XYZ file of N, CA and C in Angstrom:
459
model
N -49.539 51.806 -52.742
C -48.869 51.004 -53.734
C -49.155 49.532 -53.426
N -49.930 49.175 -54.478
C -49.704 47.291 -54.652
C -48.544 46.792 -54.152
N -48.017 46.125 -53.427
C -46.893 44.799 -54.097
C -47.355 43.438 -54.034
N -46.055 43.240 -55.310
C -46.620 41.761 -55.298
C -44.943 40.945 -54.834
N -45.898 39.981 -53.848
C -44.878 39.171 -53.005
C -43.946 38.633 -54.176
N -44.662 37.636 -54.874
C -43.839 36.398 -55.919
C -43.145 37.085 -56.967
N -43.238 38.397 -57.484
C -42.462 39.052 -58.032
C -41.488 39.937 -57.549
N -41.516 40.310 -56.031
C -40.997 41.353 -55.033
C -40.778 42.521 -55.908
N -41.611 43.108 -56.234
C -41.711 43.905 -56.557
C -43.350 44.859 -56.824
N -43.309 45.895 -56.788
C -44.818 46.515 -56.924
C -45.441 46.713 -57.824
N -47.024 46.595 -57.879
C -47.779 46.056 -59.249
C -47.796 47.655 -59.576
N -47.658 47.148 -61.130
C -48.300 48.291 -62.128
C -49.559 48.232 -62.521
N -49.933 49.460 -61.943
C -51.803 49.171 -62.018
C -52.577 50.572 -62.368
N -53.599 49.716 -63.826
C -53.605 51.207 -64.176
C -55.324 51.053 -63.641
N -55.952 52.334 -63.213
C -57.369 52.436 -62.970
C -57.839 52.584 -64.451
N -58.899 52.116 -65.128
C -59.554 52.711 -66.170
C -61.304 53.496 -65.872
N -61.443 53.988 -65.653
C -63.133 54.452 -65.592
C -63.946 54.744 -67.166
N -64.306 53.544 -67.414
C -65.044 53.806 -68.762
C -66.058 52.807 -68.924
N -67.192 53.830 -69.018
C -68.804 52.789 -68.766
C -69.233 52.102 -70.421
N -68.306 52.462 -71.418
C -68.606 51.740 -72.454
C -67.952 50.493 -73.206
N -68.553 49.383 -73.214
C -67.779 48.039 -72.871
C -67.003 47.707 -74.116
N -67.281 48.236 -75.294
C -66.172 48.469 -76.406
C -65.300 49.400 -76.406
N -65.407 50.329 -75.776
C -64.090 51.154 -75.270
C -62.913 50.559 -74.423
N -63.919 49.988 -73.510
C -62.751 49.216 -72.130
C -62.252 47.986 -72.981
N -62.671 47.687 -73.963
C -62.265 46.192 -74.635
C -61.159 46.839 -75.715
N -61.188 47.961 -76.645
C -59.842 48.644 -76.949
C -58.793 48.777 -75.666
N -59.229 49.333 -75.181
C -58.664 50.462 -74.135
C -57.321 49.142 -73.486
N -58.101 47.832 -73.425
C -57.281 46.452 -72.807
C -56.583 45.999 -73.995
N -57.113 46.147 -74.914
C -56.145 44.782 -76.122
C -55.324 46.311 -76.420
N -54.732 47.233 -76.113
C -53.582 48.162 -76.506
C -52.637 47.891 -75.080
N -53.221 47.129 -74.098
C -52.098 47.321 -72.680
C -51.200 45.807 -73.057
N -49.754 46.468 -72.870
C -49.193 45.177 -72.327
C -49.815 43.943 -71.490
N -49.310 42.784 -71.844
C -49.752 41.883 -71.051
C -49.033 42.058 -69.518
N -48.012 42.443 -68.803
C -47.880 42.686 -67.134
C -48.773 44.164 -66.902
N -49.559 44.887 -67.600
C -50.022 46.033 -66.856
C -51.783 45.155 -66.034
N -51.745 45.483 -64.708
C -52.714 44.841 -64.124
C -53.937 46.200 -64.412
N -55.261 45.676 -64.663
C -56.155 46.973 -64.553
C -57.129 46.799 -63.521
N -57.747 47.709 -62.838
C -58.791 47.737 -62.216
C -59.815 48.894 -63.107
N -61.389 48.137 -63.373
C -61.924 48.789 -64.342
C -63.565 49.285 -63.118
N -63.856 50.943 -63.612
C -64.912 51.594 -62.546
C -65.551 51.229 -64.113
N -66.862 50.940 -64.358
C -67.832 50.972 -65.200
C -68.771 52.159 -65.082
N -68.891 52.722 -64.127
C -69.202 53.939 -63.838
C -69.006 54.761 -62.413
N -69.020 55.910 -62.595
C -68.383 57.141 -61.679
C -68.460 56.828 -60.186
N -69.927 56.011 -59.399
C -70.069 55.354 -58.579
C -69.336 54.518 -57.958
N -69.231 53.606 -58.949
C -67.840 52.501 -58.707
C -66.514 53.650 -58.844
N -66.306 54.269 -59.523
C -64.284 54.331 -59.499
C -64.536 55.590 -58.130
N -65.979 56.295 -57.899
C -65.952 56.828 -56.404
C -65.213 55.819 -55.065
N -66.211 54.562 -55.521
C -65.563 53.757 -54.218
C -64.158 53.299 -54.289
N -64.283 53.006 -55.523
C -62.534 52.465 -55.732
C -61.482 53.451 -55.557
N -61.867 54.870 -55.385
C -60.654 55.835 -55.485
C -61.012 55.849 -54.106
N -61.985 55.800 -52.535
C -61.928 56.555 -51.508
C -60.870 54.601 -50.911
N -61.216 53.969 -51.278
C -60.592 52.653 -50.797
C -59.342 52.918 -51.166
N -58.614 52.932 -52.495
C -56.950 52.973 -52.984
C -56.877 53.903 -52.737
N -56.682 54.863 -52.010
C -56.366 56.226 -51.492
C -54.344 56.038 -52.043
N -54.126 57.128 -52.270
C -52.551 57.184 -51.935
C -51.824 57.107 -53.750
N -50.500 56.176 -53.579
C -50.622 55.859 -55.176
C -50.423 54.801 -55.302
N -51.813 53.955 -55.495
C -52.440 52.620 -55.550
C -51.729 52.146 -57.197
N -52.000 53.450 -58.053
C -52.419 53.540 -59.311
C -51.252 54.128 -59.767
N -50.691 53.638 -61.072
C -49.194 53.998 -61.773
C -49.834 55.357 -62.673
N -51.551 55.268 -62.942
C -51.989 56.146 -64.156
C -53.311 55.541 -63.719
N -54.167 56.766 -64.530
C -55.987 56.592 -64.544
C -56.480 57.000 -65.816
N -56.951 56.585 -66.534
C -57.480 56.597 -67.797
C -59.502 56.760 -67.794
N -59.730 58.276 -67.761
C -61.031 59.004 -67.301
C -61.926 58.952 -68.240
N -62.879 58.805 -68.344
C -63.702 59.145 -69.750
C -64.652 59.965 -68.406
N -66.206 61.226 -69.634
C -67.010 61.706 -68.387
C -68.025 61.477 -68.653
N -68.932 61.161 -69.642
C -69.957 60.357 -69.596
C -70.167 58.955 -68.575
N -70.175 59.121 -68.071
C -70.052 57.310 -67.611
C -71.588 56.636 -67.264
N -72.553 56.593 -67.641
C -74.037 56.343 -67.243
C -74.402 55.078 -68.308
N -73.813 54.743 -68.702
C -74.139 53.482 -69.902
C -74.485 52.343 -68.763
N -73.462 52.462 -67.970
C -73.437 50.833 -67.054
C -73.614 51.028 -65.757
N -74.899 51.974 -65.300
C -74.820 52.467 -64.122
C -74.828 50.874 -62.972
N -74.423 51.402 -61.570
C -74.303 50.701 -60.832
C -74.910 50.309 -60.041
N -75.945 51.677 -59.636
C -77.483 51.969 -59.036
C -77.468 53.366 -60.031
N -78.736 54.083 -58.747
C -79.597 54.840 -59.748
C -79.042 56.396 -59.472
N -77.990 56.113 -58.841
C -77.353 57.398 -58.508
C -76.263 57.695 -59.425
N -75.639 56.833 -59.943
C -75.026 56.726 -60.874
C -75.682 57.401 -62.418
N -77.150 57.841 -62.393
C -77.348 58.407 -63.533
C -77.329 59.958 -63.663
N -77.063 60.144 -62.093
C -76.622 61.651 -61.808
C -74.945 61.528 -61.877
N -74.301 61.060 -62.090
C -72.636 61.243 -61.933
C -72.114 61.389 -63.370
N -71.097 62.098 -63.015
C -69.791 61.902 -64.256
C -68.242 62.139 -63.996
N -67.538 62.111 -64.841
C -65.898 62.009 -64.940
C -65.931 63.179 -63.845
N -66.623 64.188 -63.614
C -66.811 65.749 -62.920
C -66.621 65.320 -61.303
N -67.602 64.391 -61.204
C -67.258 63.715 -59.535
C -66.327 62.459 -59.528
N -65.631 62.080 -60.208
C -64.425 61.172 -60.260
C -63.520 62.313 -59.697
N -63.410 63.393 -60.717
C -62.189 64.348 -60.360
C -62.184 64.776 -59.415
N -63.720 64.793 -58.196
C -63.214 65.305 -57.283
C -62.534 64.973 -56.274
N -62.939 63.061 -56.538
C -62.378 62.125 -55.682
C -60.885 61.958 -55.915
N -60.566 62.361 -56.843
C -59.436 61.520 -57.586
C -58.771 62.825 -56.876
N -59.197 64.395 -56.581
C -57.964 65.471 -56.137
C -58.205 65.030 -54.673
N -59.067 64.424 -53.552
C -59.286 64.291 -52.188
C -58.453 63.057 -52.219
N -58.471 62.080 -52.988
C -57.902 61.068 -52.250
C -56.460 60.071 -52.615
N -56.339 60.509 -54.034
C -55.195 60.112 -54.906
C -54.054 61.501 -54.919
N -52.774 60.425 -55.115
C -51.528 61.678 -55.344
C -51.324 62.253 -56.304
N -50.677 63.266 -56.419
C -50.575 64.161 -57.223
C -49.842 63.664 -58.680
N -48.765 62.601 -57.948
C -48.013 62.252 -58.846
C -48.560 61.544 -59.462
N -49.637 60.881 -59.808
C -50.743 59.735 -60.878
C -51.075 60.599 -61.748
N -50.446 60.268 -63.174
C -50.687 60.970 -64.434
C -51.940 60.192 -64.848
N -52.912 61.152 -65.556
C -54.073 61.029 -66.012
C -54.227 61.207 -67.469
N -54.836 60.053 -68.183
C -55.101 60.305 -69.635
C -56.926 60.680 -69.674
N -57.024 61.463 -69.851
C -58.682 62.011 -69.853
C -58.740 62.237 -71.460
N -59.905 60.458 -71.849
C -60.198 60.213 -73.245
C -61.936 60.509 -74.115
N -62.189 61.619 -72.914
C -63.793 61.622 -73.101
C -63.693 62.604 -74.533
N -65.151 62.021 -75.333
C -65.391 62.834 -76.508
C -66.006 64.210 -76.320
N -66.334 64.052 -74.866
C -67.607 65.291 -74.284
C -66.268 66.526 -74.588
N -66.406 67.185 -75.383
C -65.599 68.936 -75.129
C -65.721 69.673 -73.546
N -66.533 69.695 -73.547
C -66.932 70.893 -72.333
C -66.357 70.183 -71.240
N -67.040 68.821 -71.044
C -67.021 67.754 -69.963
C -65.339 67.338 -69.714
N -64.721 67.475 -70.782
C -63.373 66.594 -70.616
C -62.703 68.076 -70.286
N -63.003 69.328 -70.863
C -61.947 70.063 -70.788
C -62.369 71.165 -68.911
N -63.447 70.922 -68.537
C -63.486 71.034 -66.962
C -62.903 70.033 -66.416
N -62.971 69.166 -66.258
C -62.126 67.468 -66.369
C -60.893 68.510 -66.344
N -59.874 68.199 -67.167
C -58.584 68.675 -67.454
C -58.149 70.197 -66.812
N -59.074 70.971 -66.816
C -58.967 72.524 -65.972
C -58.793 72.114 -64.368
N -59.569 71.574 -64.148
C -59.791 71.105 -62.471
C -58.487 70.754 -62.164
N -58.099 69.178 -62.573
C -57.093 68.228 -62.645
C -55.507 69.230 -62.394
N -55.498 70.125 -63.528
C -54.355 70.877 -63.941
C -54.147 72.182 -62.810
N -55.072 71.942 -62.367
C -55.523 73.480 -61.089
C -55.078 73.144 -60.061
N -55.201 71.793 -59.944
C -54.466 71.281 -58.489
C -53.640 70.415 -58.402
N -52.745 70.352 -60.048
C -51.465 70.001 -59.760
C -51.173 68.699 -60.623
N -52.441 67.958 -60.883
C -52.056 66.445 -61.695
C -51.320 67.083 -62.901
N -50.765 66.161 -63.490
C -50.288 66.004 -64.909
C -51.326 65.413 -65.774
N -51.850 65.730 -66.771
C -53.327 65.845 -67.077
C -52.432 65.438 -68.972
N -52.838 64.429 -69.365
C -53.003 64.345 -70.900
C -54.327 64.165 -71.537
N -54.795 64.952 -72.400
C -55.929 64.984 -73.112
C -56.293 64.334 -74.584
N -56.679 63.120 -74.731
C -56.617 62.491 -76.232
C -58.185 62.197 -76.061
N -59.073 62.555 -76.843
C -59.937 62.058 -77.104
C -60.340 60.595 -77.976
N -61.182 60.163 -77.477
C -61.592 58.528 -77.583
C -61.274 58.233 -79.074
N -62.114 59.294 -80.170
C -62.066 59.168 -81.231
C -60.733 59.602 -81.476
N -59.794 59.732 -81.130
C -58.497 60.482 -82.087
C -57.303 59.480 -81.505
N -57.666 59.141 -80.551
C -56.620 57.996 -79.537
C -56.042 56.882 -80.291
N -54.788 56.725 -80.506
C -54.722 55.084 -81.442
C -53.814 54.377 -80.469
N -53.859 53.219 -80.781
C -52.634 52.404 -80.089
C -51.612 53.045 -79.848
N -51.105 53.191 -80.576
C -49.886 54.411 -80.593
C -49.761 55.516 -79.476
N -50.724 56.308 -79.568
C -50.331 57.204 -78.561
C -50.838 56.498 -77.214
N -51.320 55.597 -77.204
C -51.922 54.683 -75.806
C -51.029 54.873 -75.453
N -49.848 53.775 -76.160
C -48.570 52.973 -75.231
C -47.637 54.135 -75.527
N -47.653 55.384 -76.095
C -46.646 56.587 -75.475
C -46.968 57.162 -74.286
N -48.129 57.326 -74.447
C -48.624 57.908 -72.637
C -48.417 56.552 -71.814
N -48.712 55.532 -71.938
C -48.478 54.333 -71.204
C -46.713 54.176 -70.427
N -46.381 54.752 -71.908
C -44.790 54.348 -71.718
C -44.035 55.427 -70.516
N -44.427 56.449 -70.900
C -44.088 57.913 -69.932
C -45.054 57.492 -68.662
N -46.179 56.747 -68.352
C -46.372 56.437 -66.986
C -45.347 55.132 -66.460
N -45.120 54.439 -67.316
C -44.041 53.552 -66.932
C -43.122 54.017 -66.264
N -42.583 55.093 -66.844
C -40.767 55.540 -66.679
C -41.080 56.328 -65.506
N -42.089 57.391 -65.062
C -42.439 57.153 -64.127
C -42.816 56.684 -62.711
N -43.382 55.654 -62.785
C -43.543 54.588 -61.902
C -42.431 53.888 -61.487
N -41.454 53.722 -62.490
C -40.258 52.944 -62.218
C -39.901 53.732 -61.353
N -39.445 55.138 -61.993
C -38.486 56.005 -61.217
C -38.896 55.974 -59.213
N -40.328 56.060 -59.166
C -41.111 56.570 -57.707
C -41.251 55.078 -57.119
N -41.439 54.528 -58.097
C -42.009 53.565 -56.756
C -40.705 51.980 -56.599
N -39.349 52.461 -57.655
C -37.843 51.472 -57.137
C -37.657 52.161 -56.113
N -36.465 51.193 -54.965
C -36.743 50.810 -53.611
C -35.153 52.197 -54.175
N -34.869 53.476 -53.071
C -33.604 53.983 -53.212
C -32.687 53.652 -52.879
């Protein structure tokens, strides 16, 4: 868990992994202005970023599984949302609800089988069907959430 000193209190921070730069540019103008993001552009990056924030860094993770648009190197054109998930069950808690927004069928719904197999809370909206609206309802239910786990008892 983040905290932040000048607010004494702990940041709300959502991971996004999405290699397409008009997606991540929706995906931001639907977040409140206090939600902090950390953005993987591809599977490579949110690899390193999930073995570094280990624990629950993250209030929520927002998955897409294509991710090769913005590779990082060249290994990155072998990856997808498929090896996020595996990082995300080795090194993140259980309790980090996941919105998995990929258009891929097959890709999102192994994505979501995996996820659900070992326990995450797994919401499934695809990119195209996703509106503001249901953003900040899943947003809102990671809120209430977060409040609940991570206020001091």
């Amino acid at each position: 868990m983040v905290y932040d000193p000048l607010m004494d209190q702990p940041v709300f921070l959502l991971l996004i992994v999405e290699d397409d730069p008009d997606r991540e540019q929706i995906l931001r103008s639907w977040l409140p202005a206090d939600v902090r993001t950390v953005v993987a552009a591809s599977a490579g990056r949110a690899l390193g970023i999930l073995r570094r924030d280990q624990g629950r860094v993250f209030a929520g993770v927002v998955l897409d599984h294509d991710l090769q648009e913005r590779p990082g190197s060249d290994m990155d054109r072998f990856l997808s949302g498929r090896d996020v998930v595996g990082a995300m069950i080795q090194f993140i808690s259980k309790d980090v609800p996941i919105l998995v927004h990929s258009v891929n069928v097959r890709g999102s719904a192994a994505m979501v089988n995996r996820l659900r197999e070992t326990g995450f809370d797994v919401t499934k909206i695809p990119m195209d069907v996703l509106t503001e609206e249901t953003f900040r309802s899943w947003l809102q239910s990671v809120r209430d959430l977060w409040d609940e786990t991570s206020s001091p008892s």
